[in-house]
mmCIF file of C-alpha atoms and ligand atoms in Angstrom:
data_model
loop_
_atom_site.group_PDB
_atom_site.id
_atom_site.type_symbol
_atom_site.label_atom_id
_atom_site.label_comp_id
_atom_site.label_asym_id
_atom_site.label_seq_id
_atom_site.Cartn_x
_atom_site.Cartn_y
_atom_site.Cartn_z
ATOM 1 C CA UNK A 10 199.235 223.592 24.710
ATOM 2 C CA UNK A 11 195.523 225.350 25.305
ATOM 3 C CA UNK A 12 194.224 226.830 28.531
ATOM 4 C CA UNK A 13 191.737 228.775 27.032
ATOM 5 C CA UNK A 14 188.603 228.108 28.391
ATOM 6 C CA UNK A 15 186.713 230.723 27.717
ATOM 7 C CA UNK A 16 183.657 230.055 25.406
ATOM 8 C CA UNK A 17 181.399 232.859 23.579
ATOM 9 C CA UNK A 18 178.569 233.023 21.421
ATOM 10 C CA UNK A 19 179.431 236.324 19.369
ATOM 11 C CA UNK A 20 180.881 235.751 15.796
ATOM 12 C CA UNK A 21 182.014 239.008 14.283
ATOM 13 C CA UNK A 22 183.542 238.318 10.399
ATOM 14 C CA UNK A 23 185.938 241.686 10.512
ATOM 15 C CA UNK A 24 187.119 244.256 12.858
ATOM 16 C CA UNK A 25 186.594 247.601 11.096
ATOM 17 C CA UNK A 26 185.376 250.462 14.270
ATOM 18 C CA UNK A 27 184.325 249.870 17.534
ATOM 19 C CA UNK A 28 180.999 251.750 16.542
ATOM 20 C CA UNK A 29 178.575 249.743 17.026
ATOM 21 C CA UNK A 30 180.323 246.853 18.593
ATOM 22 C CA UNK A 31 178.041 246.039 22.191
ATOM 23 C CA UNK A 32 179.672 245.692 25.731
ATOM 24 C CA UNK A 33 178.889 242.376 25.951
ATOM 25 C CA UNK A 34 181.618 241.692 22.676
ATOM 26 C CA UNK A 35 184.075 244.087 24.062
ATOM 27 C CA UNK A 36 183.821 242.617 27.540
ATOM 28 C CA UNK A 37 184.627 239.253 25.984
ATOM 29 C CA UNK A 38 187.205 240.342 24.038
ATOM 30 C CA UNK A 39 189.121 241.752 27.368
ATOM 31 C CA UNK A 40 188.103 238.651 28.921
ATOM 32 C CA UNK A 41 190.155 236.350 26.449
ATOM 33 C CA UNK A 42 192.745 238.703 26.374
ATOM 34 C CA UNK A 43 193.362 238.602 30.448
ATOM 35 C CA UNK A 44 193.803 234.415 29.453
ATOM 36 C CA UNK A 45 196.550 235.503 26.661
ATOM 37 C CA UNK A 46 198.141 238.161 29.184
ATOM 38 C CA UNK A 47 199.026 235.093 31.235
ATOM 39 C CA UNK A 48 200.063 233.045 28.299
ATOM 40 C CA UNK A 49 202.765 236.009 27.967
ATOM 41 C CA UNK A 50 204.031 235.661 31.187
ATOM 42 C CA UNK A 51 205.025 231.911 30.289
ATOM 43 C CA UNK A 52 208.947 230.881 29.492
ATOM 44 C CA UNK A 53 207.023 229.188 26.240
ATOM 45 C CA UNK A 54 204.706 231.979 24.715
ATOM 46 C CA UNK A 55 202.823 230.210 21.875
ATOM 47 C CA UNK A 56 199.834 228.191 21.882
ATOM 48 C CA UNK A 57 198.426 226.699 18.798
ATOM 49 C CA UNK A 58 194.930 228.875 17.784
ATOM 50 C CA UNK A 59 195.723 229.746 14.831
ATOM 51 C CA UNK A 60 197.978 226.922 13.698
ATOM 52 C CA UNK A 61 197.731 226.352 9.981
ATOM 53 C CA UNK A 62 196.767 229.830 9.954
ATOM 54 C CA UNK A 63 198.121 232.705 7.678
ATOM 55 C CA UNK A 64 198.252 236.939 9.150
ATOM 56 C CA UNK A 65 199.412 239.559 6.547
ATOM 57 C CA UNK A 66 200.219 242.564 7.251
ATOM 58 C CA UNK A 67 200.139 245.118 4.796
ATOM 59 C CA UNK A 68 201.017 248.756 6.510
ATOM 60 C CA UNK A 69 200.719 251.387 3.798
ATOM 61 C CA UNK A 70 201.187 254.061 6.348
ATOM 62 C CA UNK A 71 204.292 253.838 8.621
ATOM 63 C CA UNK A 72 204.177 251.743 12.057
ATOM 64 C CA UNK A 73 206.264 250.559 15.190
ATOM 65 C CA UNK A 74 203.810 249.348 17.434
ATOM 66 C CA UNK A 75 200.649 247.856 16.033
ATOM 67 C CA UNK A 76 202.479 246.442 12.933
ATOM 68 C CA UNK A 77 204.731 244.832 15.377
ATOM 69 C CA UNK A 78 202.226 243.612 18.554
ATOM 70 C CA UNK A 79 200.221 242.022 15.184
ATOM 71 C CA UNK A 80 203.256 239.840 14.316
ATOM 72 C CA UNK A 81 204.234 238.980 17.650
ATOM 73 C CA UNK A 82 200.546 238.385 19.001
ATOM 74 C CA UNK A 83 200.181 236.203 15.458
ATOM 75 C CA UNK A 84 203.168 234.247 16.514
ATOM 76 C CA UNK A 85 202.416 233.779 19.891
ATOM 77 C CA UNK A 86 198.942 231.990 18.286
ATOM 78 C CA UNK A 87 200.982 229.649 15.792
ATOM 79 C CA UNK A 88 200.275 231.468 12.541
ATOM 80 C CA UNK A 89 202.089 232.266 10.050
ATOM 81 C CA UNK A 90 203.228 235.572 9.130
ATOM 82 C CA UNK A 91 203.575 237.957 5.971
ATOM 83 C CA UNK A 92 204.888 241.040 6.115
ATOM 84 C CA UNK A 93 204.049 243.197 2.414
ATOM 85 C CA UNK A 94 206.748 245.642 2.316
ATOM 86 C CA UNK A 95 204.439 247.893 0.245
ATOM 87 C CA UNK A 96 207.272 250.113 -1.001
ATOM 88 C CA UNK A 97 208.799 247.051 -2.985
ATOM 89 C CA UNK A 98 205.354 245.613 -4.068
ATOM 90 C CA UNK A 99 203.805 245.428 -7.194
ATOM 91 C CA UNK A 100 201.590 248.503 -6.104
ATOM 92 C CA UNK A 101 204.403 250.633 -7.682
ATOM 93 C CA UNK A 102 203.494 248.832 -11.159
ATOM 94 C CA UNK A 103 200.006 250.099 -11.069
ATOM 95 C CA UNK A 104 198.204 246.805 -9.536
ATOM 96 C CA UNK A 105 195.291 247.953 -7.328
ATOM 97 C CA UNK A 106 194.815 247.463 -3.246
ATOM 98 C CA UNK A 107 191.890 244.490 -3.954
ATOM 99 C CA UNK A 108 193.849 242.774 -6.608
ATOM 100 C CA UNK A 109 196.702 242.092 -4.098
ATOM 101 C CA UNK A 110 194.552 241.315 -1.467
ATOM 102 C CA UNK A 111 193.230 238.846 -4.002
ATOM 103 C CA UNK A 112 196.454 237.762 -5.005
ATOM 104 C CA UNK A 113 197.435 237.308 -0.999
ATOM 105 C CA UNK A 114 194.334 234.922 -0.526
ATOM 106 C CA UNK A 115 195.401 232.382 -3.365
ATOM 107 C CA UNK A 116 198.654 232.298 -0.821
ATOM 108 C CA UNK A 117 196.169 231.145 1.519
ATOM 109 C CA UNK A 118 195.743 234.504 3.530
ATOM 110 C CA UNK A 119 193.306 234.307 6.474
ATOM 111 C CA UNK A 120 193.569 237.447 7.877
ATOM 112 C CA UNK A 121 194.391 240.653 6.712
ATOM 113 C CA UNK A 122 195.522 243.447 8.977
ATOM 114 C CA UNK A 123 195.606 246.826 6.908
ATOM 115 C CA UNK A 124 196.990 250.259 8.269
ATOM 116 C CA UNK A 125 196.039 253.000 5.570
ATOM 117 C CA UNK A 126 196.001 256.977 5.078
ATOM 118 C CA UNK A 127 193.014 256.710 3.144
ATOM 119 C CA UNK A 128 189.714 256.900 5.498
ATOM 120 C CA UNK A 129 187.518 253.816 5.284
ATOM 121 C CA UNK A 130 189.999 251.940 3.034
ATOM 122 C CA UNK A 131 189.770 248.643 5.226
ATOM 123 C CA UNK A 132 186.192 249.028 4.799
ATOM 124 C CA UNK A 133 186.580 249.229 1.346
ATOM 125 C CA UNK A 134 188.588 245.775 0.860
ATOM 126 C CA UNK A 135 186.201 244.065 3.204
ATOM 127 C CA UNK A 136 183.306 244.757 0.885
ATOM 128 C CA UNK A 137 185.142 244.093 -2.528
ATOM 129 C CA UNK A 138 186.232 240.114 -1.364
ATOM 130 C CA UNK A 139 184.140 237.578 -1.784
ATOM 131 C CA UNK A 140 185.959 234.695 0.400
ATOM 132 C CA UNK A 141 185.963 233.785 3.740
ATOM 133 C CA UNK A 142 189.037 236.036 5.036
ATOM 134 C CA UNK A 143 189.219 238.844 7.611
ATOM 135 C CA UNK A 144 190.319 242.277 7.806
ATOM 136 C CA UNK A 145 191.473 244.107 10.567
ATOM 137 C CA UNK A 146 191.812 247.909 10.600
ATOM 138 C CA UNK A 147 194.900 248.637 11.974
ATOM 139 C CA UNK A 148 194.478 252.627 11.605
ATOM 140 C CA UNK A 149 192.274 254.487 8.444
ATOM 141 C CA UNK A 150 193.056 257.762 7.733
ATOM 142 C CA UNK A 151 191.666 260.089 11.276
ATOM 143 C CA UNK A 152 188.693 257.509 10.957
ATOM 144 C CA UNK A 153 189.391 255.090 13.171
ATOM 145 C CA UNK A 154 192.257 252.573 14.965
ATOM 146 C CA UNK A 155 189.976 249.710 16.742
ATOM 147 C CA UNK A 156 192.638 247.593 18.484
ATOM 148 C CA UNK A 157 194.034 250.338 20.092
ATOM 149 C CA UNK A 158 190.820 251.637 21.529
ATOM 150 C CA UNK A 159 190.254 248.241 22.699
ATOM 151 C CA UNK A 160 193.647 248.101 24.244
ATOM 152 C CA UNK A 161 193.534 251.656 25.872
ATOM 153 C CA UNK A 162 189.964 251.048 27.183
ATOM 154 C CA UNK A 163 191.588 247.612 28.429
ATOM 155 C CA UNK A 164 194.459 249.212 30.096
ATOM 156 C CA UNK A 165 192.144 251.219 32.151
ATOM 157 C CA UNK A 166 190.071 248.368 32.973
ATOM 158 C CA UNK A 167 193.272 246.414 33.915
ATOM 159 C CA UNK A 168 194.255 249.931 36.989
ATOM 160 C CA UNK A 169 191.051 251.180 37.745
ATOM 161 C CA UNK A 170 188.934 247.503 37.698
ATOM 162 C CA UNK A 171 185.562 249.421 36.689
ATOM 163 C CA UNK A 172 184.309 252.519 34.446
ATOM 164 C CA UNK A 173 181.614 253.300 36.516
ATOM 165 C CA UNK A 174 182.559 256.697 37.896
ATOM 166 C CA UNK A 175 185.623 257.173 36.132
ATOM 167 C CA UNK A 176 186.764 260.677 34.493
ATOM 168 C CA UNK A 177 188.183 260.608 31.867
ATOM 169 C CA UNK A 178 190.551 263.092 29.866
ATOM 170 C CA UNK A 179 191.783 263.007 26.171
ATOM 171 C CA UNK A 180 193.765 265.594 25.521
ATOM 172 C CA UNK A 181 195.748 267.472 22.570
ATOM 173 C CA UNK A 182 194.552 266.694 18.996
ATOM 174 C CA UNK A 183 191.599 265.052 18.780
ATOM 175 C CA UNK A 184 190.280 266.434 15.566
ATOM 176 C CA UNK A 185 192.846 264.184 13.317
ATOM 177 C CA UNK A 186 192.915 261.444 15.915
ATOM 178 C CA UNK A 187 191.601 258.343 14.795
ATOM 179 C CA UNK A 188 192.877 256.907 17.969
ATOM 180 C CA UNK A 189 190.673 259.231 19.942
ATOM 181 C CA UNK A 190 187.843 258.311 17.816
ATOM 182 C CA UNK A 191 188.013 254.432 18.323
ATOM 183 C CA UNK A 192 188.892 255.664 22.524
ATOM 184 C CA UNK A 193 185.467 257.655 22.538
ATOM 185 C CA UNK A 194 184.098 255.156 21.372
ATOM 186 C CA UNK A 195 184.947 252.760 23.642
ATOM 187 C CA UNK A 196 184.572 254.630 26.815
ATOM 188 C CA UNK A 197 181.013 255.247 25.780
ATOM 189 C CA UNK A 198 180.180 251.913 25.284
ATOM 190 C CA UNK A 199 181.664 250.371 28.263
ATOM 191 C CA UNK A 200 179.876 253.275 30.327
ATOM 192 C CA UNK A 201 182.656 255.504 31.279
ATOM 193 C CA UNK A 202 181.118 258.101 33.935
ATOM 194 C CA UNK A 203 183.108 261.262 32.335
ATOM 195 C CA UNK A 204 184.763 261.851 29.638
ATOM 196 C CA UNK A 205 186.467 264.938 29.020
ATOM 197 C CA UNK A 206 188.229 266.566 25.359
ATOM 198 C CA UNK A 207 190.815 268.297 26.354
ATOM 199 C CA UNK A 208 192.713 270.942 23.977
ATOM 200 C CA UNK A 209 192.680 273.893 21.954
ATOM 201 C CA UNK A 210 189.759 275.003 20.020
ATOM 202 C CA UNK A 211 191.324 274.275 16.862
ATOM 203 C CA UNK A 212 192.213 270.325 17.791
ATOM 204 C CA UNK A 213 188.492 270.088 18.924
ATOM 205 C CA UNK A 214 186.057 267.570 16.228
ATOM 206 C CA UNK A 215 183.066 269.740 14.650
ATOM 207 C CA UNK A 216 180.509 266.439 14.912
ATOM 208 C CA UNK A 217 180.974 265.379 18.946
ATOM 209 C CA UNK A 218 178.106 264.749 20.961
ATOM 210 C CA UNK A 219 177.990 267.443 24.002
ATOM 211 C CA UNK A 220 175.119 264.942 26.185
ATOM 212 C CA UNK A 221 178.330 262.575 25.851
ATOM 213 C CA UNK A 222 181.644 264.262 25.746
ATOM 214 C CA UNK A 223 182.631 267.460 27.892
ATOM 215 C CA UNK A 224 184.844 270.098 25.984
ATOM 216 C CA UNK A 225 187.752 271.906 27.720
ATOM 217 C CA UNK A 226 190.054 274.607 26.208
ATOM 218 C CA UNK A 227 192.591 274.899 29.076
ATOM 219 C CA UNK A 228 194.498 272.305 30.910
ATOM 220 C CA UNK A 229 194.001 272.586 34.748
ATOM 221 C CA UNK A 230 190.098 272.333 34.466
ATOM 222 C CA UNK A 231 190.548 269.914 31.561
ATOM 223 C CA UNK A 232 192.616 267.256 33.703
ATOM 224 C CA UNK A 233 191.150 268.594 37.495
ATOM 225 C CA UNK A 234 190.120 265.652 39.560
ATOM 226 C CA UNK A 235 190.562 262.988 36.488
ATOM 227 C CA UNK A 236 191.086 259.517 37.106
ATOM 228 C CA UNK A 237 192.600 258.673 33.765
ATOM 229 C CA UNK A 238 195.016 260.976 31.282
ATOM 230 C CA UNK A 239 195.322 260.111 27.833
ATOM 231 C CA UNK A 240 197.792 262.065 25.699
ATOM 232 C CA UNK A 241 197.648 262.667 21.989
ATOM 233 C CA UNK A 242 200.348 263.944 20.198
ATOM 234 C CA UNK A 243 199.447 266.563 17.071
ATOM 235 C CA UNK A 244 198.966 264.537 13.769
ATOM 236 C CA UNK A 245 200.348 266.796 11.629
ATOM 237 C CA UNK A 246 200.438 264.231 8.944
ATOM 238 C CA UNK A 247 196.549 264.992 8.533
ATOM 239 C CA UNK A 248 196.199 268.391 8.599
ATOM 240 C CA UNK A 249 196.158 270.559 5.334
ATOM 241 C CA UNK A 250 198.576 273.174 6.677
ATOM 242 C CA UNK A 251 200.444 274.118 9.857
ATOM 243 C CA UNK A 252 197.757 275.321 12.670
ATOM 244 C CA UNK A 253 199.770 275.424 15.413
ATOM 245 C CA UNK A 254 202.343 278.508 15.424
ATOM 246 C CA UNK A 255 204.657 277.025 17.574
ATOM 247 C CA UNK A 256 205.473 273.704 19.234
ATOM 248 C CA UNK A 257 206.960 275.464 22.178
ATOM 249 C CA UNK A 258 203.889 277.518 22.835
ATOM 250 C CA UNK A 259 201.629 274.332 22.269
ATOM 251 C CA UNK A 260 204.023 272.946 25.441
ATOM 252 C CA UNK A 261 203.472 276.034 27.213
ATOM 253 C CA UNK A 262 199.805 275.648 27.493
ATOM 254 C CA UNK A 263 198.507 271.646 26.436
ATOM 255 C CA UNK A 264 201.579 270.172 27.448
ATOM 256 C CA UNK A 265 201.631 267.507 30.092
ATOM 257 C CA UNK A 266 204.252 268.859 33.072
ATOM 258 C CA UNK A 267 204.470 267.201 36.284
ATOM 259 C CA UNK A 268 203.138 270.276 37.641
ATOM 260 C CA UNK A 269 199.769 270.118 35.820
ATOM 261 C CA UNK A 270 199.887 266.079 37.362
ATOM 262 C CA UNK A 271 198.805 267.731 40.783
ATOM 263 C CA UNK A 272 195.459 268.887 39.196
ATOM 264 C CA UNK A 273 194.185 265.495 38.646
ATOM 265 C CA UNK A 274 193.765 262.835 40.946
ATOM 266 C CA UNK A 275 197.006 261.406 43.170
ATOM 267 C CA UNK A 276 196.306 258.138 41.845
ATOM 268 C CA UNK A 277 195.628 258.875 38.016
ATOM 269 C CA UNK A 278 197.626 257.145 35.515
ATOM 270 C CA UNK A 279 198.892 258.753 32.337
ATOM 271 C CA UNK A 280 198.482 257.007 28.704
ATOM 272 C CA UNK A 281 199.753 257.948 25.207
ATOM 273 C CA UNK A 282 198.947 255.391 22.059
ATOM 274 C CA UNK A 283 202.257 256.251 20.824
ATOM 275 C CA UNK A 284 204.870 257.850 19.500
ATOM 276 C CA UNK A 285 205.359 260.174 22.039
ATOM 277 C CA UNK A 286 206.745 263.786 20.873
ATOM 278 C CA UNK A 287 208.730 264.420 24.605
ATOM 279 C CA UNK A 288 208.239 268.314 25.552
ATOM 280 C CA UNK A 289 205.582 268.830 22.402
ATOM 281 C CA UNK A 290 202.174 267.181 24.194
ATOM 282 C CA UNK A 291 204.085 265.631 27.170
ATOM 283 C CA UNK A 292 207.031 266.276 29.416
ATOM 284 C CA UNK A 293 209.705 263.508 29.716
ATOM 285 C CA UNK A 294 209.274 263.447 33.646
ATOM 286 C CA UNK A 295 205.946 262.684 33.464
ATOM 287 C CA UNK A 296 206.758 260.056 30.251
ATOM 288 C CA UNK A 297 208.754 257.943 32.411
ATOM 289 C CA UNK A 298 206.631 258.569 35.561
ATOM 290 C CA UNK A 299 205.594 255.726 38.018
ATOM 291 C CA UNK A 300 202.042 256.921 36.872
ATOM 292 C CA UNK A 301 202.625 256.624 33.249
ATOM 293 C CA UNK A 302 201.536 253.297 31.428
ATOM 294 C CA UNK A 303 202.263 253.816 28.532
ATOM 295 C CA UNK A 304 204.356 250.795 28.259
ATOM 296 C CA UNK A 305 202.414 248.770 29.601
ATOM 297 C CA UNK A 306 199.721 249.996 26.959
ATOM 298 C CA UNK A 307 202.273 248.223 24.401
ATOM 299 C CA UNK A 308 202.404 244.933 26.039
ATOM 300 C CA UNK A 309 198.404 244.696 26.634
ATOM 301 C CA UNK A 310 198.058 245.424 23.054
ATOM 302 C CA UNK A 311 199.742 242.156 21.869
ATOM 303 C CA UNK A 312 196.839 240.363 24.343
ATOM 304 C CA UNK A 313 193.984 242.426 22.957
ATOM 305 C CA UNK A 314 195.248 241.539 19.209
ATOM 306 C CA UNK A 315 195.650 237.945 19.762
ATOM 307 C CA UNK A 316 192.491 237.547 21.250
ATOM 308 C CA UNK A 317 190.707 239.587 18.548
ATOM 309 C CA UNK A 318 192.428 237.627 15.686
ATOM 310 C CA UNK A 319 191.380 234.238 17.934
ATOM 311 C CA UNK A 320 187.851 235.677 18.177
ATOM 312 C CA UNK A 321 187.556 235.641 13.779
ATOM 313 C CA UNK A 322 188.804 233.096 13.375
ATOM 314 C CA UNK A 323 187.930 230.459 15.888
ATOM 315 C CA UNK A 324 183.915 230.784 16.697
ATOM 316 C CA UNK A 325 184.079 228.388 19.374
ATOM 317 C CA UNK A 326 186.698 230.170 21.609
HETATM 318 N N1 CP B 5 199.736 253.633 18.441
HETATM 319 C C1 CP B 5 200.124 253.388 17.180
HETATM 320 O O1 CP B 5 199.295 253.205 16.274
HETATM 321 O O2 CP B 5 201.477 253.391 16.995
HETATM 322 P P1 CP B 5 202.211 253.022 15.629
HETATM 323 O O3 CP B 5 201.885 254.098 14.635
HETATM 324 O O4 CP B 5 203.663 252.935 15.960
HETATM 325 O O5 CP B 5 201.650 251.703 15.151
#
């Protein structure tokens, strides 16, 4: 079973950053993914894309959203799925990143989706294979995390229709936030009217573009008359030591209350890529909100993956 009648011209071989990618390829992607968003509203989810078809996952860094949307968005298309558990691979025995990869495509891999702590590793594979596969960053380092740009800018396209005159806040740690990266991205491509940084001075990147992006060290100006909220919780994974003293006194003046809510607009809608650290960058009432999406960021994400694996591998779509 195929509905999907949606044709394009633009071939793209890997998914590494949304640098560089144009509107007119993000716009399509969204576009395919509104067809798959039905698809998941069906009793039978799967159609057969990518039938014949092999997706392996290899997460080096932990994961409980994007590694599972890939598997469920890969099944949903008809391929087959391999999950490395990297802990009880061979890498223990010494054998490097590329060789498995290698190893993985005389298995037949097609695509590879790769989640690593090491900035620009996916980059790295994709230039060290010489067949006809795919990689998809799932997450490098604070570099970048594509598919979830895609799927936050998507979620805002999906409540607020257009970016044209749309604010837009991202708030808490941006400096390790690959997520924010791939979400400035985005926003700037697709023309986003405002877009705001939001956080203390120490969470702010050194190398952002002022004619682009708007800084804010306090809350209430940060989030005043903003259309669109996204949270970031503090990546302390990535950061050399503790810099925040406390994560009370983070709360106290970056968290998200329900109270700060009344500063931006009535209708804004609150996002967080996940995990959520409840009364660290957000308070639970405003977690479980009628204007948080959050979830709904989850279940758009399987859409945007399936119709970015469709997109490599089928250039006809
Ligand atoms: N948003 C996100 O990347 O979540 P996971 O780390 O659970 O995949």
């Amino acid at each position: 079973m195929s509905n999907i009648k949606i044709k394009t011209e633009i071939n793209f071989q890997h998914l590494l950053s949304i640098e560089g990618m144009s509107k007119e390829l993000i716009t399509k992607i969204f576009d395919i993914a509104e067809t798959f968003l039905k698809i998941g509203k069906h009793d039978v989810k799967k159609v057969p894309l990518l039938r014949g078809k092999t997706v392996c996952n290899l997460f080096f860094e932990n994961s409980t959203r994007t590694r599972t949307t890939f598997e469920i968005a890969a099944k949903r298309l008809s391929a087959d799925v391999l999950n490395l558990d990297i802990s009880s691979s061979s890498q223990s025995k010494g054998e490097s990143i590329i060789d498995t990869v290698n190893n993985l495509i005389a298995m037949s891999g097609n695509i590879f989706v790769i989640r690593h702590p090491e900035s620009g590793m996916p980059k790295f594979i994709a230039s060290n294979i010489n067949k006809d596969v795919h990689i998809i960053n799932a997450g490098d380092g604070n570099h970048s995390h594509p598919t979830q740009g895609l799927l936050d800018a998507f979620t805002i396209r999906k409540y607020k229709k257009s970016f044209n005159g749309l604010k837009i806040a991202i708030v808490g740690d941006i400096k390790h936030s690959r997520v924010a990266r791939s979400e400035m991205h985005a926003l700037s491509i697709l023309g986003a009217s405002e877009i705001r940084l939001v956080g203390p001075k120490i969470f702010m990147p050194d190398d952002v573009d002022p004619t682009k992006f708007q800084e804010f060290n306090e809350m209430k100006a940060g989030i005043s008359d903003v259309d669109v909220i996204m949270m970031l919780r503090i990546q302390k994974e990535r950061m050399q030591q503790e810099i925040i003293p406390s994560e009370k006194k983070y709360f106290e003046s970056f968290g998200l209350t329900t109270e700060l809510m009344k500063y931006a607009k009535k209708d804004a809608i609150v996002m967080h890529p996940g995990p959520i650290n409840r009364g660290v960058e957000i308070q639970s009432q405003v977690a479980d909100s009628s204007q948080s999406v959050i979830l709904a960021q989850v279940t758009f994400g399987i859409a945007i993956r399936m119709a970015v694996m469709t997109m490599l591998i089928d250039k006809n779509i």
